[in-house]
């Protein structure tokens, strides 16, 4: 007889472990749990699957970072304020957050491919509509739809990684994805800056539409299903909500989730404010801004690779995470002192150096919070991934408009938001995850 929703939820809750390793099931050898044939076939494609998943995780930074050099131009073109135009970023983030809540449980029930392809198709349509948005309000609405659909790529990419890997291997793979997806923040503002030399900001959305079409075709042809039918959930909304409630009841999972979300909010406050800080306050050109943004992204990639290739397996993920969060807190504090005038008029170079250190340390914070959280759930990877992504994007969406609350002539709000978020991330890591207890 089929299991009841309540019994399934109870079984899922038993997979949320409370052990010191944070993982349950097979050893961390990279072997998919249960060795289903479909998952083995996907893993044999090796580099191809890695590139496909990297493309899916690169879509959000492409969608937002390519658009960043155009924010001042959008402000002038649509006759809006900087704070209103920044809501186009907030809308996209909010859509990505809410969309993951829906798509994550869907992928646990119907598999990974079908929800992903549906989301990608809607993303392409929404992005194409952005090209013709006549007002800021309509652009905000279309960006919300773009985010809702683009959420499929984010949440399902993480769920596929959980289907395929476990333990240390999963942490290493997340660092590899950071290498691939980290290229997007480097090239996106550069592409956006170059597009603005030949057309206006609408051309950026035309380029994003082409990228969306190409990625949709690649997913359709080469990404295999990684969740076999026997491992899928058959319950409805109530069952999905019970699964998520069970995940949130795990104090350590929730600690990693909130710590990672606050670290992401510190990063996104930089993403949202930096076009105005670098170009309007310090007088840099869109091309200079794009170059600085790319340099910061290189730092994030390098540290992420040091994490995956050198640190993982040699020291605990918690130690690497604690060091990364500490550096973020110190960098944010230094930025607040510099932007508030404590050291006088420091100019662009010291501020850019502080932002580089903050961004680079994200290479330790983001992959390790994701890996530690996902290792605590085995049979609900889609729902767990949805909670991680939703929390990150919602908190990031709240942080985004705050950086412009004092206008376009000061960078103090950006630095203050970064410091509050970084300190909050450290407090959640220490207070909820309590790594010293699990290490003992």
Short mmCIF file of C-alpha atoms in Angstrom, two decimals:
data_model
loop_
_atom_site.label_atom_id
_atom_site.label_comp_id
_atom_site.label_asym_id
_atom_site.label_seq_id
_atom_site.Cartn_x
_atom_site.Cartn_y
_atom_site.Cartn_z
CA UNK A 1 0.00 0.00 0.00
CA UNK A 2 1.21 3.57 -0.63
CA UNK A 3 2.70 5.32 2.33
CA UNK A 4 0.76 8.15 3.92
CA UNK A 5 2.08 11.72 3.72
CA UNK A 6 2.68 11.71 7.45
CA UNK A 7 4.78 8.55 7.34
CA UNK A 8 6.83 9.87 4.47
CA UNK A 9 7.47 13.11 6.28
CA UNK A 10 8.52 11.14 9.36
CA UNK A 11 10.93 9.07 7.28
CA UNK A 12 12.38 12.22 5.72
CA UNK A 13 12.92 13.76 9.14
CA UNK A 14 14.93 10.72 10.16
CA UNK A 15 17.40 11.58 7.40
CA UNK A 16 18.14 15.00 8.91
CA UNK A 17 21.15 13.97 10.90
CA UNK A 18 22.54 15.45 14.06
CA UNK A 19 25.94 13.76 13.97
CA UNK A 20 29.24 15.55 14.05
CA UNK A 21 29.97 14.78 10.41
CA UNK A 22 26.66 16.17 9.26
CA UNK A 23 26.26 13.39 6.70
CA UNK A 24 24.29 10.21 6.64
CA UNK A 25 24.49 7.24 4.31
CA UNK A 26 27.45 6.09 2.23
CA UNK A 27 30.97 7.30 2.83
CA UNK A 28 32.13 10.50 1.18
CA UNK A 29 33.59 8.76 -1.86
CA UNK A 30 31.59 10.59 -4.52
CA UNK A 31 29.43 7.54 -5.20
CA UNK A 32 25.74 8.42 -5.63
CA UNK A 33 23.56 7.06 -2.83
CA UNK A 34 22.10 3.75 -3.99
CA UNK A 35 24.02 3.86 -7.32
CA UNK A 36 20.92 4.31 -9.53
CA UNK A 37 21.64 3.73 -13.19
CA UNK A 38 20.45 7.17 -14.30
CA UNK A 39 22.72 8.95 -11.85
CA UNK A 40 25.72 6.80 -12.84
CA UNK A 41 25.06 7.68 -16.49
CA UNK A 42 25.00 11.36 -15.63
CA UNK A 43 28.23 11.17 -13.64
CA UNK A 44 30.03 9.34 -16.46
CA UNK A 45 29.60 12.45 -18.60
CA UNK A 46 32.01 14.11 -16.15
CA UNK A 47 33.13 17.46 -17.46
CA UNK A 48 30.01 17.98 -19.57
CA UNK A 49 27.66 17.71 -16.60
CA UNK A 50 29.94 19.99 -14.60
CA UNK A 51 29.78 22.60 -17.35
CA UNK A 52 25.99 22.33 -17.61
CA UNK A 53 25.53 22.74 -13.85
CA UNK A 54 28.06 25.56 -13.88
CA UNK A 55 26.02 27.28 -16.58
CA UNK A 56 22.86 26.98 -14.50
CA UNK A 57 24.54 28.48 -11.43
CA UNK A 58 26.07 31.21 -13.63
CA UNK A 59 22.67 32.35 -14.88
CA UNK A 60 21.82 34.53 -11.82
CA UNK A 61 25.09 36.53 -11.90
CA UNK A 62 24.70 36.86 -15.66
CA UNK A 63 21.16 38.15 -15.22
CA UNK A 64 22.21 40.78 -12.70
CA UNK A 65 25.87 41.61 -13.23
CA UNK A 66 25.61 42.23 -16.98
CA UNK A 67 22.94 44.78 -16.12
CA UNK A 68 24.95 46.60 -13.42
CA UNK A 69 26.91 49.04 -15.63
CA UNK A 70 23.58 50.14 -17.13
CA UNK A 71 21.89 51.13 -13.85
CA UNK A 72 22.75 54.83 -14.14
CA UNK A 73 21.65 54.77 -17.80
CA UNK A 74 18.35 53.11 -16.87
CA UNK A 75 17.82 55.80 -14.24
CA UNK A 76 18.16 58.51 -16.90
CA UNK A 77 16.30 56.64 -19.65
CA UNK A 78 13.20 55.87 -17.58
CA UNK A 79 13.36 59.13 -15.57
CA UNK A 80 13.52 57.35 -12.21
CA UNK A 81 15.52 57.66 -9.02
CA UNK A 82 18.46 55.43 -8.21
CA UNK A 83 16.52 53.79 -5.35
CA UNK A 84 13.62 52.95 -7.69
CA UNK A 85 15.89 51.47 -10.36
CA UNK A 86 17.63 49.37 -7.70
CA UNK A 87 14.23 47.78 -7.12
CA UNK A 88 14.69 46.05 -10.47
CA UNK A 89 17.48 44.11 -8.78
CA UNK A 90 15.34 43.55 -5.70
CA UNK A 91 12.47 42.25 -7.84
CA UNK A 92 14.73 39.77 -9.62
CA UNK A 93 16.14 38.56 -6.30
CA UNK A 94 12.68 38.26 -4.77
CA UNK A 95 11.48 36.24 -7.75
CA UNK A 96 14.44 33.90 -7.47
CA UNK A 97 13.72 33.45 -3.77
CA UNK A 98 10.02 32.69 -4.15
CA UNK A 99 10.50 30.57 -7.24
CA UNK A 100 12.84 28.22 -5.42
CA UNK A 101 10.20 27.45 -2.79
CA UNK A 102 7.98 26.15 -5.58
CA UNK A 103 10.54 24.54 -7.89
CA UNK A 104 12.51 22.72 -5.16
CA UNK A 105 9.63 20.49 -3.96
CA UNK A 106 8.47 20.09 -7.58
CA UNK A 107 11.86 18.63 -8.48
CA UNK A 108 11.62 16.18 -5.55
CA UNK A 109 8.26 14.99 -6.88
CA UNK A 110 8.62 15.06 -10.69
CA UNK A 111 12.37 14.79 -11.13
CA UNK A 112 14.91 17.44 -12.05
CA UNK A 113 14.56 17.77 -15.83
CA UNK A 114 10.92 18.74 -16.37
CA UNK A 115 10.71 21.61 -13.84
CA UNK A 116 14.10 22.86 -15.01
CA UNK A 117 13.14 23.00 -18.68
CA UNK A 118 9.82 24.70 -17.90
CA UNK A 119 11.57 27.32 -15.82
CA UNK A 120 14.17 27.99 -18.48
CA UNK A 121 11.53 28.52 -21.17
CA UNK A 122 9.66 31.05 -19.01
CA UNK A 123 12.96 32.76 -18.19
CA UNK A 124 13.66 33.28 -21.89
CA UNK A 125 10.20 34.77 -22.51
CA UNK A 126 10.41 37.10 -19.48
CA UNK A 127 13.90 38.31 -20.44
CA UNK A 128 12.76 39.04 -23.98
CA UNK A 129 9.89 41.12 -22.61
CA UNK A 130 12.35 43.19 -20.54
CA UNK A 131 13.84 44.45 -23.80
CA UNK A 132 10.65 46.42 -24.50
CA UNK A 133 9.74 47.61 -20.98
CA UNK A 134 8.57 51.25 -21.37
CA UNK A 135 8.52 52.20 -17.66
CA UNK A 136 10.40 51.37 -14.49
CA UNK A 137 7.31 49.78 -12.99
CA UNK A 138 6.89 47.38 -15.89
CA UNK A 139 10.60 46.59 -15.89
CA UNK A 140 10.35 45.73 -12.19
CA UNK A 141 7.43 43.40 -12.93
CA UNK A 142 9.21 41.65 -15.79
CA UNK A 143 12.35 41.27 -13.68
CA UNK A 144 10.23 39.64 -10.99
CA UNK A 145 8.96 37.09 -13.54
CA UNK A 146 12.50 36.60 -14.81
CA UNK A 147 13.64 35.80 -11.28
CA UNK A 148 10.74 33.44 -10.61
CA UNK A 149 11.61 31.40 -13.69
CA UNK A 150 15.38 31.63 -13.29
CA UNK A 151 15.06 30.10 -9.83
CA UNK A 152 14.72 26.69 -11.46
CA UNK A 153 18.35 26.69 -12.58
CA UNK A 154 19.66 27.67 -9.16
CA UNK A 155 17.74 25.24 -6.98
CA UNK A 156 17.90 22.24 -9.31
CA UNK A 157 21.64 22.60 -9.92
CA UNK A 158 22.25 22.26 -6.16
CA UNK A 159 19.80 19.35 -5.93
CA UNK A 160 21.57 17.55 -8.80
CA UNK A 161 24.89 17.94 -6.97
CA UNK A 162 23.29 16.40 -3.85
CA UNK A 163 21.93 13.54 -5.99
CA UNK A 164 25.39 12.79 -7.31
CA UNK A 165 27.76 13.49 -4.41
CA UNK A 166 28.11 13.24 -0.66
CA UNK A 167 30.47 14.39 2.07
CA UNK A 168 33.82 15.92 1.13
CA UNK A 169 33.25 15.19 -2.56
CA UNK A 170 30.19 17.42 -2.50
CA UNK A 171 32.15 20.29 -0.95
CA UNK A 172 34.82 19.89 -3.63
CA UNK A 173 32.23 19.90 -6.38
CA UNK A 174 30.64 23.08 -5.04
CA UNK A 175 34.07 24.73 -5.22
CA UNK A 176 34.40 23.52 -8.82
CA UNK A 177 31.02 25.04 -9.63
CA UNK A 178 32.25 28.28 -8.10
CA UNK A 179 35.16 28.26 -10.56
CA UNK A 180 32.77 27.90 -13.51
CA UNK A 181 29.99 30.16 -12.29
CA UNK A 182 32.59 32.65 -11.05
CA UNK A 183 33.54 33.40 -14.64
CA UNK A 184 30.09 34.95 -15.09
CA UNK A 185 30.61 37.89 -12.70
CA UNK A 186 33.93 38.56 -14.44
CA UNK A 187 32.70 38.60 -18.01
CA UNK A 188 29.13 39.84 -17.38
CA UNK A 189 29.94 43.47 -16.46
CA UNK A 190 32.61 43.52 -19.16
CA UNK A 191 30.08 42.35 -21.73
CA UNK A 192 27.50 44.77 -20.36
CA UNK A 193 29.97 47.67 -20.59
CA UNK A 194 30.85 46.76 -24.17
CA UNK A 195 27.19 46.36 -25.16
CA UNK A 196 26.55 49.88 -23.85
CA UNK A 197 29.14 51.20 -26.29
CA UNK A 198 27.02 50.06 -29.24
CA UNK A 199 23.45 50.19 -27.94
CA UNK A 200 21.47 51.15 -24.87
CA UNK A 201 20.56 49.10 -21.79
CA UNK A 202 17.84 47.22 -23.69
CA UNK A 203 20.51 45.49 -25.73
CA UNK A 204 21.78 43.85 -22.54
CA UNK A 205 18.46 42.03 -22.10
CA UNK A 206 18.59 40.97 -25.76
CA UNK A 207 21.97 39.34 -25.11
CA UNK A 208 20.58 37.64 -21.98
CA UNK A 209 17.70 36.27 -24.06
CA UNK A 210 20.16 34.63 -26.46
CA UNK A 211 22.11 33.16 -23.52
CA UNK A 212 18.88 31.78 -22.03
CA UNK A 213 17.91 30.10 -25.30
CA UNK A 214 21.35 28.51 -25.66
CA UNK A 215 21.36 27.20 -22.07
CA UNK A 216 17.85 25.80 -22.45
CA UNK A 217 18.90 23.82 -25.52
CA UNK A 218 22.02 22.52 -23.75
CA UNK A 219 20.00 21.37 -20.73
CA UNK A 220 17.43 19.68 -22.97
CA UNK A 221 20.07 17.74 -24.88
CA UNK A 222 22.73 16.87 -22.32
CA UNK A 223 21.49 17.02 -18.72
CA UNK A 224 20.26 13.56 -17.69
CA UNK A 225 17.71 12.91 -14.97
CA UNK A 226 19.50 12.29 -11.65
CA UNK A 227 16.53 11.52 -9.41
CA UNK A 228 15.16 8.03 -10.20
CA UNK A 229 11.39 7.47 -9.89
CA UNK A 230 11.70 5.27 -6.79
CA UNK A 231 13.35 8.13 -4.87
CA UNK A 232 10.75 10.76 -5.73
CA UNK A 233 8.12 12.06 -3.31
CA UNK A 234 4.49 11.46 -4.22
CA UNK A 235 2.89 13.76 -1.66
CA UNK A 236 1.35 17.15 -2.32
CA UNK A 237 1.89 20.60 -0.89
CA UNK A 238 1.25 19.45 2.67
CA UNK A 239 3.95 16.81 2.40
CA UNK A 240 6.42 19.36 1.01
CA UNK A 241 5.66 21.77 3.85
CA UNK A 242 6.17 19.02 6.42
CA UNK A 243 9.53 18.20 4.86
CA UNK A 244 10.61 21.83 5.02
CA UNK A 245 9.38 22.11 8.61
CA UNK A 246 11.50 19.10 9.50
CA UNK A 247 14.54 20.71 7.90
CA UNK A 248 14.00 23.99 9.73
CA UNK A 249 13.62 22.12 13.01
CA UNK A 250 17.25 21.05 12.65
CA UNK A 251 19.09 23.83 14.51
CA UNK A 252 22.41 23.21 12.74
CA UNK A 253 20.86 23.17 9.25
CA UNK A 254 19.08 26.43 10.04
CA UNK A 255 22.30 27.93 11.37
CA UNK A 256 24.21 27.19 8.17
CA UNK A 257 21.26 28.40 6.09
CA UNK A 258 21.02 31.79 7.84
CA UNK A 259 24.80 32.26 8.05
CA UNK A 260 25.13 31.61 4.32
CA UNK A 261 22.18 33.89 3.56
CA UNK A 262 23.61 36.80 5.54
CA UNK A 263 26.99 36.34 3.86
CA UNK A 264 25.20 36.43 0.50
CA UNK A 265 23.39 39.62 1.58
CA UNK A 266 26.76 41.24 2.35
CA UNK A 267 27.91 40.26 -1.13
CA UNK A 268 24.73 41.49 -2.79
CA UNK A 269 24.85 44.82 -1.01
CA UNK A 270 28.14 45.28 -2.86
CA UNK A 271 26.58 44.12 -6.13
CA UNK A 272 23.69 46.55 -5.76
CA UNK A 273 25.64 49.60 -4.57
CA UNK A 274 28.96 49.30 -6.38
CA UNK A 275 27.80 50.78 -9.74
CA UNK A 276 26.85 54.01 -7.97
CA UNK A 277 29.74 53.95 -5.49
CA UNK A 278 32.43 53.39 -8.13
CA UNK A 279 30.94 55.45 -10.96
CA UNK A 280 28.99 58.24 -9.26
CA UNK A 281 30.98 58.82 -6.03
CA UNK A 282 34.50 58.05 -7.29
CA UNK A 283 33.96 59.09 -10.93
CA UNK A 284 35.04 55.87 -12.64
CA UNK A 285 33.85 54.96 -16.13
CA UNK A 286 31.57 51.95 -16.80
CA UNK A 287 34.58 50.13 -18.24
CA UNK A 288 36.68 50.83 -15.11
CA UNK A 289 33.82 49.63 -12.93
CA UNK A 290 33.57 46.45 -15.01
CA UNK A 291 37.32 45.86 -14.64
CA UNK A 292 37.22 46.29 -10.85
CA UNK A 293 34.19 44.03 -10.61
CA UNK A 294 36.00 41.39 -12.63
CA UNK A 295 39.10 41.61 -10.42
CA UNK A 296 36.97 41.07 -7.32
CA UNK A 297 35.35 38.05 -8.94
CA UNK A 298 38.79 36.62 -9.75
CA UNK A 299 39.62 36.85 -6.05
CA UNK A 300 36.45 34.96 -5.17
CA UNK A 301 37.29 32.24 -7.71
CA UNK A 302 40.89 31.83 -6.53
CA UNK A 303 39.90 31.51 -2.88
CA UNK A 304 37.09 29.13 -3.82
CA UNK A 305 39.58 26.90 -5.61
CA UNK A 306 41.99 27.02 -2.67
CA UNK A 307 39.06 25.89 -0.54
CA UNK A 308 38.13 22.99 -2.82
CA UNK A 309 41.57 21.83 -3.95
CA UNK A 310 43.71 22.52 -0.87
CA UNK A 311 41.67 22.99 2.30
CA UNK A 312 38.80 20.48 1.91
CA UNK A 313 39.94 17.13 3.23
CA UNK A 314 42.84 18.66 5.16
CA UNK A 315 40.98 20.86 7.61
CA UNK A 316 37.35 20.76 8.65
CA UNK A 317 34.81 22.72 6.64
CA UNK A 318 33.82 24.56 9.81
CA UNK A 319 37.36 25.89 10.34
CA UNK A 320 37.54 27.15 6.76
CA UNK A 321 34.10 28.70 7.14
CA UNK A 322 34.99 30.40 10.43
CA UNK A 323 38.12 31.94 8.88
CA UNK A 324 36.18 33.17 5.85
CA UNK A 325 33.47 34.80 7.97
CA UNK A 326 36.11 36.45 10.17
CA UNK A 327 37.81 38.01 7.15
CA UNK A 328 34.46 39.27 5.83
CA UNK A 329 33.69 40.94 9.17
CA UNK A 330 37.10 42.64 9.29
CA UNK A 331 36.88 43.81 5.66
CA UNK A 332 33.39 45.23 6.20
CA UNK A 333 34.55 47.08 9.33
CA UNK A 334 37.50 48.57 7.42
CA UNK A 335 35.18 49.68 4.61
CA UNK A 336 32.86 51.40 7.09
CA UNK A 337 35.78 53.30 8.62
CA UNK A 338 37.06 54.37 5.21
CA UNK A 339 33.72 55.42 3.72
CA UNK A 340 32.67 57.32 6.86
CA UNK A 341 35.75 59.55 6.65
CA UNK A 342 37.62 58.31 9.71
CA UNK A 343 40.83 58.21 7.63
CA UNK A 344 39.96 61.27 5.57
CA UNK A 345 39.35 61.15 1.82
CA UNK A 346 40.94 57.79 1.00
CA UNK A 347 39.96 57.64 -2.67
CA UNK A 348 38.95 54.69 -4.82
CA UNK A 349 42.01 52.44 -4.47
CA UNK A 350 41.74 51.65 -0.72
CA UNK A 351 37.99 51.15 -0.97
CA UNK A 352 38.45 48.85 -3.96
CA UNK A 353 41.06 46.89 -1.98
CA UNK A 354 38.63 46.43 0.92
CA UNK A 355 35.93 45.24 -1.46
CA UNK A 356 38.41 42.81 -3.04
CA UNK A 357 39.21 41.23 0.34
CA UNK A 358 35.51 40.98 1.24
CA UNK A 359 34.58 39.39 -2.08
CA UNK A 360 37.51 36.96 -2.01
CA UNK A 361 36.56 35.66 1.44
CA UNK A 362 33.15 34.69 0.02
CA UNK A 363 35.03 31.82 -1.65
CA UNK A 364 35.29 30.23 1.80
CA UNK A 365 31.86 31.17 3.11
CA UNK A 366 29.44 30.25 0.33
CA UNK A 367 30.51 26.74 -0.79
CA UNK A 368 31.05 25.55 2.78
CA UNK A 369 27.71 26.74 4.14
CA UNK A 370 25.92 25.06 1.23
CA UNK A 371 27.85 21.81 1.61
CA UNK A 372 27.44 21.62 5.39
CA UNK A 373 23.70 22.30 5.16
CA UNK A 374 23.02 19.85 2.32
CA UNK A 375 25.00 17.09 4.01
CA UNK A 376 22.35 17.09 6.73
CA UNK A 377 19.60 15.98 4.36
CA UNK A 378 19.58 12.97 2.09
CA UNK A 379 16.13 12.35 0.61
CA UNK A 380 14.87 15.94 0.28
CA UNK A 381 17.66 17.67 -1.63
CA UNK A 382 15.23 19.76 -3.68
CA UNK A 383 13.40 21.09 -0.63
CA UNK A 384 16.66 21.74 1.24
CA UNK A 385 18.14 23.52 -1.78
CA UNK A 386 14.95 25.59 -2.05
CA UNK A 387 15.23 26.70 1.58
CA UNK A 388 18.89 27.63 1.14
CA UNK A 389 18.24 29.63 -1.99
CA UNK A 390 15.04 31.26 -0.79
CA UNK A 391 16.63 32.44 2.42
CA UNK A 392 19.66 33.84 0.57
CA UNK A 393 17.68 35.73 -2.02
CA UNK A 394 15.05 37.08 0.37
CA UNK A 395 17.66 38.46 2.76
CA UNK A 396 19.63 39.79 -0.23
CA UNK A 397 16.47 41.44 -1.57
CA UNK A 398 15.98 43.20 1.78
CA UNK A 399 19.61 44.37 1.86
CA UNK A 400 19.58 45.69 -1.73
CA UNK A 401 17.45 48.86 -1.30
CA UNK A 402 19.05 49.69 2.06
CA UNK A 403 22.39 50.50 0.42
CA UNK A 404 20.82 53.45 -1.40
CA UNK A 405 18.71 54.77 1.44
CA UNK A 406 20.98 57.80 2.01
CA UNK A 407 21.18 58.74 -1.67
CA UNK A 408 23.86 58.40 -4.34
CA UNK A 409 26.54 60.55 -2.69
CA UNK A 410 27.74 58.27 0.13
CA UNK A 411 28.99 54.70 0.40
CA UNK A 412 28.42 54.49 4.16
CA UNK A 413 25.08 52.59 3.88
CA UNK A 414 26.74 49.91 1.73
CA UNK A 415 29.54 49.36 4.23
CA UNK A 416 27.14 49.45 7.20
CA UNK A 417 24.83 46.84 5.65
CA UNK A 418 27.84 44.65 4.87
CA UNK A 419 29.12 44.84 8.44
CA UNK A 420 25.73 44.09 10.01
CA UNK A 421 25.19 41.10 7.69
CA UNK A 422 28.71 39.74 8.21
CA UNK A 423 28.47 40.04 12.00
CA UNK A 424 25.04 38.38 11.91
CA UNK A 425 26.43 35.51 9.82
CA UNK A 426 29.21 34.92 12.34
CA UNK A 427 26.72 35.07 15.25
CA UNK A 428 24.44 32.46 13.60
CA UNK A 429 27.38 30.19 12.82
CA UNK A 430 28.63 30.28 16.41
CA UNK A 431 25.26 30.37 18.15
CA UNK A 432 23.31 27.81 16.10
CA UNK A 433 25.86 25.56 14.41
CA UNK A 434 28.14 25.39 17.50
CA UNK A 435 30.98 23.70 15.57
CA UNK A 436 33.09 23.10 18.68
CA UNK A 437 30.38 20.78 20.12
CA UNK A 438 30.12 18.66 16.96
CA UNK A 439 33.91 18.55 16.59
CA UNK A 440 34.15 17.18 20.15
#
